[in-house]
Amino acid sequence: MRFISVLAVPVVLGSLAGCEQRAPTVYVLEGEQTVELNASASPTTVKLGENVVLHVEQRTTGNWKQIPRNELKPGQCWVYRPPVEVEPEVAHSVQWEVIPEGAVQFPQEYQLNKSRVATMMVKGTVKLTPIGKVKCEEGRTVVGSTVEIEVT
């Protein structure tokens, strides 16, 4: 019996203190965001068949309004926390446009630091451009800076 009474104490104290339940809050986007993808690679000169490590820094600014979750409209996009202004590495989360087509292979191994490895499959200049989806803006993508790799 003593065990049950110890568990009941927080419940009783909570009701006596007049605690009221508040609806959880979420964030919704007001207006359009500004999103930049800044790509880099290391190294930028390699031999055929060698790997390059791709990096992408994402910068996001936008106006996020905090509202009670029960005020969401059907289908409205929301997040628990607004996106961070600077995300230092998102290379693994973006799509890559490759010119010329088929010039690289992307190994399937996941990099813990979220970078992306690319194996160079053709000689010459290879251009890699990151393309990312914009959170809470259906169908909107942003194109980042292009990285050029010289393959000998």
Coordinates of C-alpha atoms in Angstrom, one line a residue:
M1 CA 0.0 0.0 0.0
R2 CA 2.8 2.4 0.8
F3 CA 4.1 2.1 -2.8
I4 CA 0.7 3.2 -4.2
S5 CA 0.5 6.2 -1.9
V6 CA 4.0 7.4 -2.9
L7 CA 2.9 7.3 -6.6
A8 CA -0.3 9.2 -5.8
V9 CA 1.5 12.2 -4.2
P10 CA 2.6 13.9 -7.5
V11 CA -0.9 13.5 -8.9
V12 CA -2.6 15.0 -5.9
L13 CA -0.1 17.9 -5.7
G14 CA -0.5 18.6 -9.4
S15 CA -4.2 18.9 -9.0
L16 CA -4.0 21.0 -5.9
A17 CA -1.5 23.4 -7.5
G18 CA -4.1 24.3 -10.2
C19 CA -2.0 23.0 -13.1
E20 CA -3.8 23.5 -16.4
Q21 CA -3.0 21.5 -19.5
R22 CA -1.9 23.6 -22.4
A23 CA -2.1 22.4 -25.9
P24 CA 1.4 21.6 -27.4
T25 CA 2.7 24.3 -29.6
V26 CA 4.2 24.0 -33.1
Y27 CA 5.7 26.3 -35.7
V28 CA 4.2 27.2 -39.1
L29 CA 5.8 29.1 -41.9
E30 CA 4.6 32.7 -42.6
G31 CA 5.8 33.7 -46.1
E32 CA 8.6 32.3 -48.2
Q33 CA 12.0 31.2 -46.8
T34 CA 15.4 32.1 -48.1
V35 CA 17.5 29.0 -48.6
E36 CA 21.1 28.8 -49.8
L37 CA 23.2 25.7 -50.5
N38 CA 26.9 26.3 -50.6
A39 CA 28.8 23.3 -52.0
S40 CA 32.5 22.4 -51.8
A41 CA 34.6 19.3 -52.5
S42 CA 37.8 17.8 -51.5
P43 CA 40.0 17.2 -53.5
T44 CA 39.0 19.1 -56.7
T45 CA 41.6 17.3 -58.9
V46 CA 41.6 13.5 -58.9
K47 CA 42.5 10.5 -61.1
L48 CA 39.8 8.4 -62.9
G49 CA 38.2 6.1 -60.4
E50 CA 39.2 8.1 -57.3
N51 CA 36.7 9.5 -54.7
V52 CA 35.8 13.1 -53.9
V53 CA 34.1 14.1 -50.7
L54 CA 31.2 16.5 -51.3
H55 CA 30.1 19.0 -48.7
V56 CA 27.0 21.3 -48.6
E57 CA 26.3 24.0 -46.0
Q58 CA 22.7 25.1 -45.9
R59 CA 21.6 28.6 -44.7
T60 CA 17.9 29.1 -44.1
T61 CA 16.0 32.2 -43.0
G62 CA 12.3 32.6 -42.7
N63 CA 9.4 33.7 -40.5
W64 CA 8.1 30.9 -38.3
K65 CA 5.1 31.6 -36.1
Q66 CA 4.4 29.6 -32.9
I67 CA 0.8 28.4 -32.6
P68 CA -1.1 25.9 -30.5
R69 CA -1.2 22.6 -32.4
N70 CA -5.0 22.5 -32.2
E71 CA -5.2 25.6 -34.4
L72 CA -3.5 23.9 -37.4
K73 CA -5.5 23.9 -40.6
P74 CA -6.0 20.5 -42.3
G75 CA -2.9 19.7 -44.3
Q76 CA -0.9 22.7 -43.0
C77 CA 2.8 22.0 -42.7
W78 CA 4.3 22.4 -39.3
V79 CA 7.5 21.7 -37.3
Y80 CA 8.2 21.3 -33.6
R81 CA 11.2 23.7 -34.0
P82 CA 12.1 26.1 -36.8
P83 CA 15.0 25.1 -39.0
V84 CA 18.4 26.2 -37.7
E85 CA 19.8 29.1 -39.6
V86 CA 23.1 27.3 -40.5
E87 CA 23.3 23.6 -41.0
P88 CA 27.0 22.9 -41.6
E89 CA 26.5 19.6 -43.6
V90 CA 23.6 18.4 -45.7
A91 CA 25.4 16.9 -48.7
H92 CA 23.8 13.4 -48.1
S93 CA 20.3 14.9 -47.9
V94 CA 20.3 16.7 -51.3
Q95 CA 20.0 15.5 -54.9
W96 CA 23.0 16.0 -57.2
E97 CA 22.9 17.2 -60.8
V98 CA 25.9 15.7 -62.5
I99 CA 27.3 17.0 -65.8
P100 CA 28.2 15.1 -67.9
E101 CA 25.4 12.6 -67.0
G102 CA 26.8 9.3 -65.6
A103 CA 30.2 10.9 -64.8
V104 CA 30.1 9.8 -61.1
Q105 CA 28.9 7.0 -59.0
F106 CA 27.6 7.5 -55.5
P107 CA 28.4 4.7 -53.1
Q108 CA 25.5 3.7 -50.9
E109 CA 27.5 3.9 -47.6
Y110 CA 26.1 6.6 -45.3
Q111 CA 28.7 9.1 -43.9
L112 CA 28.2 9.8 -40.2
N113 CA 29.2 13.5 -40.8
K114 CA 26.5 13.7 -43.6
S115 CA 28.9 14.4 -46.3
R116 CA 28.6 12.6 -49.7
V117 CA 31.3 10.5 -51.4
A118 CA 31.4 10.5 -55.3
T119 CA 33.6 8.2 -57.4
M120 CA 34.8 9.9 -60.7
M121 CA 34.0 7.7 -63.7
V122 CA 35.0 9.9 -66.7
K123 CA 38.0 12.1 -67.5
G124 CA 37.7 15.8 -67.9
T125 CA 35.7 18.4 -66.0
V126 CA 32.8 17.1 -63.9
K127 CA 30.2 19.6 -62.6
L128 CA 28.2 18.7 -59.5
T129 CA 25.3 20.9 -58.3
P130 CA 23.2 20.3 -55.2
I131 CA 19.4 20.6 -55.4
G132 CA 17.4 20.6 -52.1
K133 CA 13.8 20.6 -51.2
V134 CA 12.5 23.5 -49.1
K135 CA 10.8 22.5 -45.9
C136 CA 7.1 23.4 -45.7
E137 CA 7.0 24.9 -49.3
E138 CA 5.5 22.1 -51.4
G139 CA 7.2 21.6 -54.7
R140 CA 9.8 24.3 -54.2
T141 CA 13.5 23.4 -54.6
V142 CA 16.7 25.5 -54.4
V143 CA 19.8 25.0 -56.6
G144 CA 23.1 25.5 -54.9
S145 CA 26.6 26.5 -56.1
T146 CA 28.3 24.2 -58.6
V147 CA 31.5 22.3 -57.8
E148 CA 33.9 21.5 -60.6
I149 CA 36.2 18.5 -60.4
E150 CA 39.1 17.9 -62.8
V151 CA 39.6 14.2 -63.5
T152 CA 42.8 13.0 -65.2

